[in-house]
XYZ file of C-alpha atoms in Angstrom:
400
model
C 0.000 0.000 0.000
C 1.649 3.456 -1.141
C 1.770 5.748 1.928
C 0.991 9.615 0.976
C 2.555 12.469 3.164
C 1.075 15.901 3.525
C 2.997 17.196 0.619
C 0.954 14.766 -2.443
C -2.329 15.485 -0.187
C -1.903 19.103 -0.406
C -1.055 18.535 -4.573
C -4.151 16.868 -4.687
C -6.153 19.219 -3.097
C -4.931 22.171 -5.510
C -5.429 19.851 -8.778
C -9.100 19.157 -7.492
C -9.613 22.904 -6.808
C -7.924 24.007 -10.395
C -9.810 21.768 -12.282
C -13.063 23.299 -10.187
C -11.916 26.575 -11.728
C -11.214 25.875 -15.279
C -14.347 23.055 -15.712
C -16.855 23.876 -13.503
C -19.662 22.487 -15.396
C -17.847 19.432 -16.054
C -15.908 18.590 -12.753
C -15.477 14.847 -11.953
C -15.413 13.503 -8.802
C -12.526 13.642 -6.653
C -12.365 9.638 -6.531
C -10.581 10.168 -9.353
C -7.346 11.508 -7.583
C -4.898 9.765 -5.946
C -5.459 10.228 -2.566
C -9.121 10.907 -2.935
C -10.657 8.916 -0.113
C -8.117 10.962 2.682
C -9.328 14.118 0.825
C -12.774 13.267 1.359
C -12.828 12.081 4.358
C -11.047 15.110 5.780
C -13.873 16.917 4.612
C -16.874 15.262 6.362
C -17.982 17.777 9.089
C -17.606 16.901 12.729
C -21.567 16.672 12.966
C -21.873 12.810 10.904
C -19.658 11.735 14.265
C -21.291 13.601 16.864
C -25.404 14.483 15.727
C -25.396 11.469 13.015
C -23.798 8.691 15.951
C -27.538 9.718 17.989
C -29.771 8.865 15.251
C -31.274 4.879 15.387
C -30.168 2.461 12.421
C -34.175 3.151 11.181
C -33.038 6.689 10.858
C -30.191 6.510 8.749
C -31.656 3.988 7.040
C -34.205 6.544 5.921
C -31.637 8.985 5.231
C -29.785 6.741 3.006
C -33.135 6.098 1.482
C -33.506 9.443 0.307
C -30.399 10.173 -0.907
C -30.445 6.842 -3.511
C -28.042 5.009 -1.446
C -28.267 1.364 -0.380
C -29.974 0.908 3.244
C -28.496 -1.930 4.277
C -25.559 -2.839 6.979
C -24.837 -1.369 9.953
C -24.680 1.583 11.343
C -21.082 2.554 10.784
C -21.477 1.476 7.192
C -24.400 3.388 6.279
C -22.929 6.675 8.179
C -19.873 5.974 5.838
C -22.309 6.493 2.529
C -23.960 9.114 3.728
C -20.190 11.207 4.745
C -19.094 10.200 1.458
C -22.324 11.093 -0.568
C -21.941 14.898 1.505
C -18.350 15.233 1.053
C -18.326 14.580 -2.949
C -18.478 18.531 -3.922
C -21.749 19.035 -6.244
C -20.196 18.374 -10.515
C -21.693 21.929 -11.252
C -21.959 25.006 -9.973
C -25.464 25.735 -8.241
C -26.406 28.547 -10.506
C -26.737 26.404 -13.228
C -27.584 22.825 -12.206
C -26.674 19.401 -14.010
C -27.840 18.335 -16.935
C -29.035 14.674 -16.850
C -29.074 12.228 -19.693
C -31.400 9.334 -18.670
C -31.007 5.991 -20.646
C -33.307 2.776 -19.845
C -31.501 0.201 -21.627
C -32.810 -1.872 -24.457
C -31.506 -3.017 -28.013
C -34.896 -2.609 -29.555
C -36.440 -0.212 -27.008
C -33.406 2.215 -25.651
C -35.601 5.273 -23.671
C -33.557 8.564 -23.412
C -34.545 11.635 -21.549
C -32.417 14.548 -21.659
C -33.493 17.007 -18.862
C -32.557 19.813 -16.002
C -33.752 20.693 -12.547
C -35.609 23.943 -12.597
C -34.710 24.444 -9.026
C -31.103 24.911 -8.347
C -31.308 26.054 -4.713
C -32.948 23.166 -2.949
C -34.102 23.587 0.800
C -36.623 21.837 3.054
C -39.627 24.847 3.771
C -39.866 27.741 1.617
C -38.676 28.471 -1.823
C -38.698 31.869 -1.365
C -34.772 33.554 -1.042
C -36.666 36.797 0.639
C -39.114 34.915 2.756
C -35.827 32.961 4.007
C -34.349 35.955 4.762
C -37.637 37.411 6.838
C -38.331 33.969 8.597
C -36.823 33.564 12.337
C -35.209 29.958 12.830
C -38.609 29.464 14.730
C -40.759 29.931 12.342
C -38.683 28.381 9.490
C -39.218 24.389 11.620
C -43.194 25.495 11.802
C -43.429 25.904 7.578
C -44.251 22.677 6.043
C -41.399 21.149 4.515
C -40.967 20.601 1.008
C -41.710 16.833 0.259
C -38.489 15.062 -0.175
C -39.972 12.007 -2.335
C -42.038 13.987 -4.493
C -40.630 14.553 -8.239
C -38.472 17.726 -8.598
C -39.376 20.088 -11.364
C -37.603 20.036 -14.463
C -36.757 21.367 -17.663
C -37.254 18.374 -20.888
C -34.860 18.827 -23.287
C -35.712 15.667 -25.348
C -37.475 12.622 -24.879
C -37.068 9.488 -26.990
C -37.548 5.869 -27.450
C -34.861 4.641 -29.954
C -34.080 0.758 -31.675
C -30.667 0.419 -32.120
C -31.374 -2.870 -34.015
C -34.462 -3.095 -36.658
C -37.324 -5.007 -34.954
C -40.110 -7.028 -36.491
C -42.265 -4.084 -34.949
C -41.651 -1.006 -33.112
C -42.845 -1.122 -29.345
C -42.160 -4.907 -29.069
C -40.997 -6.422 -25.412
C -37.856 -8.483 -25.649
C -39.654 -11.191 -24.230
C -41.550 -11.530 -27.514
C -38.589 -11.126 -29.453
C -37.548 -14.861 -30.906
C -33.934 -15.399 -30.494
C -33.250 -17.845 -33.486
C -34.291 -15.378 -36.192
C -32.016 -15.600 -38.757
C -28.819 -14.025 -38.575
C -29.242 -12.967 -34.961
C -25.751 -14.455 -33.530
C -24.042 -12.565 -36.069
C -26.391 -9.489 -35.539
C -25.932 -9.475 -32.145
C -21.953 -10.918 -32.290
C -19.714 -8.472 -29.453
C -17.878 -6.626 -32.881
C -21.494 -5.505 -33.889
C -22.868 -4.493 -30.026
C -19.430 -2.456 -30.185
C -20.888 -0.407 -33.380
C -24.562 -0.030 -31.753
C -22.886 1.851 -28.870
C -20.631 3.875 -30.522
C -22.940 4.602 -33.273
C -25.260 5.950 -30.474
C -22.627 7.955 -28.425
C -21.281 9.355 -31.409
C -24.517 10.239 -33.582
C -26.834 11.044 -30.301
C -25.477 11.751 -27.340
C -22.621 14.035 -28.134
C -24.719 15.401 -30.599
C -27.125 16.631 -27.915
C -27.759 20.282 -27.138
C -27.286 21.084 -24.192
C -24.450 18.453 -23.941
C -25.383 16.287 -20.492
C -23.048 16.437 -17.475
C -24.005 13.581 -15.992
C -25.070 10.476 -17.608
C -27.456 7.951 -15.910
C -27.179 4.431 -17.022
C -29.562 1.891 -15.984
C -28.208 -0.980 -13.771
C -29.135 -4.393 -15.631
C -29.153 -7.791 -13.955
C -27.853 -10.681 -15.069
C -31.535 -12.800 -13.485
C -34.965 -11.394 -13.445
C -37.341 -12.357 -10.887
C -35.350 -14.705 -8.989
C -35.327 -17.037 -12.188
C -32.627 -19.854 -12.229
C -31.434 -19.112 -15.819
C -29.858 -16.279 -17.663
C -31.540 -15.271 -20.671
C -29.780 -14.888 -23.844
C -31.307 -11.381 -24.766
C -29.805 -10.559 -20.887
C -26.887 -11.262 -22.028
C -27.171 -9.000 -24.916
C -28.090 -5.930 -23.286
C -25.916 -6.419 -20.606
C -23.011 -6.916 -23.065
C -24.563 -3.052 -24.511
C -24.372 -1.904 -21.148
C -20.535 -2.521 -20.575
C -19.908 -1.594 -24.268
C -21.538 1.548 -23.001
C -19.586 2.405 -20.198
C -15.659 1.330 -21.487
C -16.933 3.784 -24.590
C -17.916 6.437 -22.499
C -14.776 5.888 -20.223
C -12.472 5.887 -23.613
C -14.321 9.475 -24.228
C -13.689 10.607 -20.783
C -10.036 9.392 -21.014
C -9.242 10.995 -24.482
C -10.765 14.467 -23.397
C -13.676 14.179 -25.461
C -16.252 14.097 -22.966
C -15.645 14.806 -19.519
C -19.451 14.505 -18.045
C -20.197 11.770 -15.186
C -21.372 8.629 -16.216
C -23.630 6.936 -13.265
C -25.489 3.498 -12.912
C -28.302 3.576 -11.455
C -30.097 0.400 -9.462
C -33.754 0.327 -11.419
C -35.246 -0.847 -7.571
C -34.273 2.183 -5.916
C -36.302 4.310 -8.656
C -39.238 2.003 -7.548
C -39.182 2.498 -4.495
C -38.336 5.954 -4.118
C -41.876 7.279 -5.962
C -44.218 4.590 -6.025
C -42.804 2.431 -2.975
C -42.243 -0.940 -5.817
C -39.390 -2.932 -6.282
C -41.104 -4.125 -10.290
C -37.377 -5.926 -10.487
C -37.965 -8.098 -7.890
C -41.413 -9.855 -9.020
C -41.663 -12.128 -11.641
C -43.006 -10.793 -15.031
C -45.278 -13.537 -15.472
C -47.164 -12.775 -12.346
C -50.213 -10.136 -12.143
C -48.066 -7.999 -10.069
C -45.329 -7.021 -11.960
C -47.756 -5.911 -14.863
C -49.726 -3.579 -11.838
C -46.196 -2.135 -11.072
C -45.953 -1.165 -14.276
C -49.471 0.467 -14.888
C -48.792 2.305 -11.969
C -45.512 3.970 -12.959
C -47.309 5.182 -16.076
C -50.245 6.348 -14.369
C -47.836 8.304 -11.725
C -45.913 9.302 -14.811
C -49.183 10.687 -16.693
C -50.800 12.340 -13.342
C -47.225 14.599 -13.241
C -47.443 15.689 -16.934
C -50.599 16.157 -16.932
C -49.800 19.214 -13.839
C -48.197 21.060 -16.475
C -45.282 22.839 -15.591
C -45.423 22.782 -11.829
C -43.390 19.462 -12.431
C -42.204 18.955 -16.084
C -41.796 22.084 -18.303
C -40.673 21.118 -22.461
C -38.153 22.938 -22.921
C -38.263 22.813 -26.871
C -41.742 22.223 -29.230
C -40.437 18.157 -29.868
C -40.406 17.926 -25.951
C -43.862 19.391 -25.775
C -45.553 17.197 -28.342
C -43.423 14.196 -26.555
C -45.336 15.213 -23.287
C -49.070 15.842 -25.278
C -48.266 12.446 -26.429
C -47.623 10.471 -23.704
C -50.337 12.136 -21.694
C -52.901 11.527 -24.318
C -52.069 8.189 -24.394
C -52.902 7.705 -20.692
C -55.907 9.138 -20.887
C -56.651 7.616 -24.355
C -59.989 5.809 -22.623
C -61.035 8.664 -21.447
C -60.982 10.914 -23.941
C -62.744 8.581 -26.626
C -65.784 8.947 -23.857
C -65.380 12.401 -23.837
C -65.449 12.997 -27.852
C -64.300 16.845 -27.552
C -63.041 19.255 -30.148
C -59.478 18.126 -29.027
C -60.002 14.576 -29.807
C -61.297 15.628 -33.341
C -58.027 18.057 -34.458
C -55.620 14.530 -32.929
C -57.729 12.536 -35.539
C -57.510 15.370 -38.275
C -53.510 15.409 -37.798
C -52.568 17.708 -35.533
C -50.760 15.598 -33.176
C -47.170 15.337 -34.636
C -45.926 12.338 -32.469
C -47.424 8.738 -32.171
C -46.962 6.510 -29.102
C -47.775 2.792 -29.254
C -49.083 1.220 -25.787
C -45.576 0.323 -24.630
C -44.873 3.301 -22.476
C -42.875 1.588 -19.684
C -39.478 2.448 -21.395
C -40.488 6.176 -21.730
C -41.401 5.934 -18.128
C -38.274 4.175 -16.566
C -36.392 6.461 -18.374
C -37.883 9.683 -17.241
C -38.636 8.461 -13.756
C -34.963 7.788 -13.813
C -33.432 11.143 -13.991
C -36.282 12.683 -11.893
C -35.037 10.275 -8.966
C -31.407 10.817 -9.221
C -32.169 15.018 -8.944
C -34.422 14.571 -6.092
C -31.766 12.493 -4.634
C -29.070 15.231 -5.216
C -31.203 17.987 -3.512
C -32.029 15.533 -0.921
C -27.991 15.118 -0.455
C -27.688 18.937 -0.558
C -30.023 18.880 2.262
C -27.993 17.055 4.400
C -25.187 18.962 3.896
C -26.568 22.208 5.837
C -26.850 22.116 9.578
C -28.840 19.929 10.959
C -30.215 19.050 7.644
C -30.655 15.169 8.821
C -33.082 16.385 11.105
C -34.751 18.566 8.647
C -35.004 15.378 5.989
C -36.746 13.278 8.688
C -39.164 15.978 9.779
C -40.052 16.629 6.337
C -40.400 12.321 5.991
C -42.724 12.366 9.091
C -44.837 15.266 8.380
C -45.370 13.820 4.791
C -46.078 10.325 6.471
C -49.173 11.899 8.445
C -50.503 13.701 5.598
C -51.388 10.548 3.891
């Protein structure tokens, strides 16, 4: 083990606070640097050992909950994600906010959603920088708290389903896809996966404007509901997830892109807004299908609040969103026969959705989770921001 004196600590510190300087808007983490882990650990205010050692294992629990980290181990190991998830400094400055590319993975059914947080000064209570600066500490604990699981507003760039690889139909599951059509070993061959996932870094992503700072990547398993086997089409997207990440790495390396690239565990989405863990119920059973039809009915009720929670931010986002939402409420609005039905029949509607709308959803719900999860994290970071996050969890708890 390679011991580091004060002297390469102190180096480290002014690379990490240069590079803050010259790329704010594209910082990495400081993991990156040698020494990182003293760095950040030096950084962890006094409070996670003194306040944070008083809370029960239910507590953090909750805490690590809300900030997307895992729950589980002790107490000393869940304190230790929460210090490091507080001492990682934010990847962009707060004036502007991240800008979060959201991929569900698929070969045939790859869901993007390019998107920022229209709120880049997150707080528990009021919104309001003047009413902040009016309100006593006393009054501040008796406003009610912003919720800290609901979705944050954003700003929708783009929003897209894409097949990397021609289908027999668009909108098809890859459970109904039949792996011994012709030529699909040699479609699907490693050398080929490579050119799917460069193709769509090259001709997509980087092509994207605003350019994303962090990239969210969908977590894929190797076994699905607990099943014995591994599926072969697993093992194809799985092998388009890696190819995804050494790509994006090769990018990072060669200067060409210098975003984050995250994974992201497809339970702790679940569970976050809808309290359902689809991933771990089989997809045969009723269930699984109801998890499902429940994300997309979350997903529809949010869009269809306008821009209190999702505003387009171009006219292609905005017909993405009248899409979606019509499609939700399809059923209804055949009962209702108004004028608007009439103009979507005579044209007007410019894009088309088929019924499968989980993609679209996991992707979207995605990105919404990870920047409820930063501001969450941001939270935590201010004095006695713990206990603000689990007053604001208990208050919401009574209220339903």
């Amino acid at each position: 083990m390679v011991q580091r004196d004060s002297r390469g600590e102190q180096k480290d510190r002014v690379t990490w606070n240069k590079r803050r300087e010259t790329r704010p808007h594209l910082l990495t983490a400081p993991r990156d640097f040698p020494g990182a882990a003293a760095i950040i650990m030096a950084a962890v205010p006094s409070i996670v050992h003194g306040a944070w050692s008083k809370l029960r294992a239910k507590e953090l629990q909750r805490l690590a909950f809300l900030c997307g980290q895992h729950v589980t181990g002790t107490k000393p190991t869940i304190t230790k994600r929460l210090a490091r998830a507080i001492a990682a400094p934010p990847a962009t400055p707060a004036s502007s906010g991240p800008v979060v590319l959201s991929i569900d993975l698929g070969i045939r059914n790859l869901a993007i959603s390019l998107m920022a947080s229209a709120s880049t000064s997150p707080s528990v209570g009021s919104r309001s920088s003047k009413a902040k600066k009016k309100t006593s500490t006393t009054s501040r604990h008796n406003q009610p708290p912003t919720p800290v699981t609901s979705p944050p507003p954003i700003t929708l760039h783009h929003w897209e389903r894409l097949a990397l690889v021609a289908g027999p139909k668009t909108g098809v599951s890859s459970a109904e896809i039949d792996d011994e059509d012709a030529g699909a070993d040699e479609v699907f061959a490693p050398a080929e996966i490579a050119k799917l996932a460069n193709g769509f870094l090259q001709k997509t992503v980087l092509q994207m404007n605003p350019l994303p700072t962090h990239i969210l990547i969908e977590r894929q398993r190797w076994r699905s509901g607990r099943a014995p086997g591994i599926l072969e089409w697993t093992v194809r997207v799985n092998t388009l997830e890696a190819m995804l990440h050494a790509s994006l790495r090769a990018l990072h390396d060669a200067g060409v892109y210098q975003g984050e690239v995250i994974s992201i565990r497809p339970e702790a989405v679940g569970k976050f807004f809808i309290g359902v863990d689809d991933e771990e119920k089989k997809p045969a059973t009723k269930s699984y299908s109801d998890s499902k039809k429940l994300k997309i009915k979350t997903l529809g009720h949010w869009l269809s609040q306008g821009k209190a929670v999702v505003t387009p931010g171009n006219e292609l986002a905005s017909d993405m969103i009248d899409a979606y939402r019509d499609r939700v409420l399809a059923p209804r609005r055949r009962r209702a026969t108004s004028k608007s039905n009439d103009t979507e029949e005579n044209g007007e509607t410019k894009v088309a959705l088929d019924a499968k709308l989980d993609d679209l959803t996991d992707s979207l719900m995605q990105g919404m989770a990870w920047l409820r999860w930063q501001e969450n994290i941001a939270i935590l970071r201010q004095e006695n921001g713990a206990e603000q996050l689990l007053q604001a969890t208990s208050q919401d708890t009574d209220k339903s």
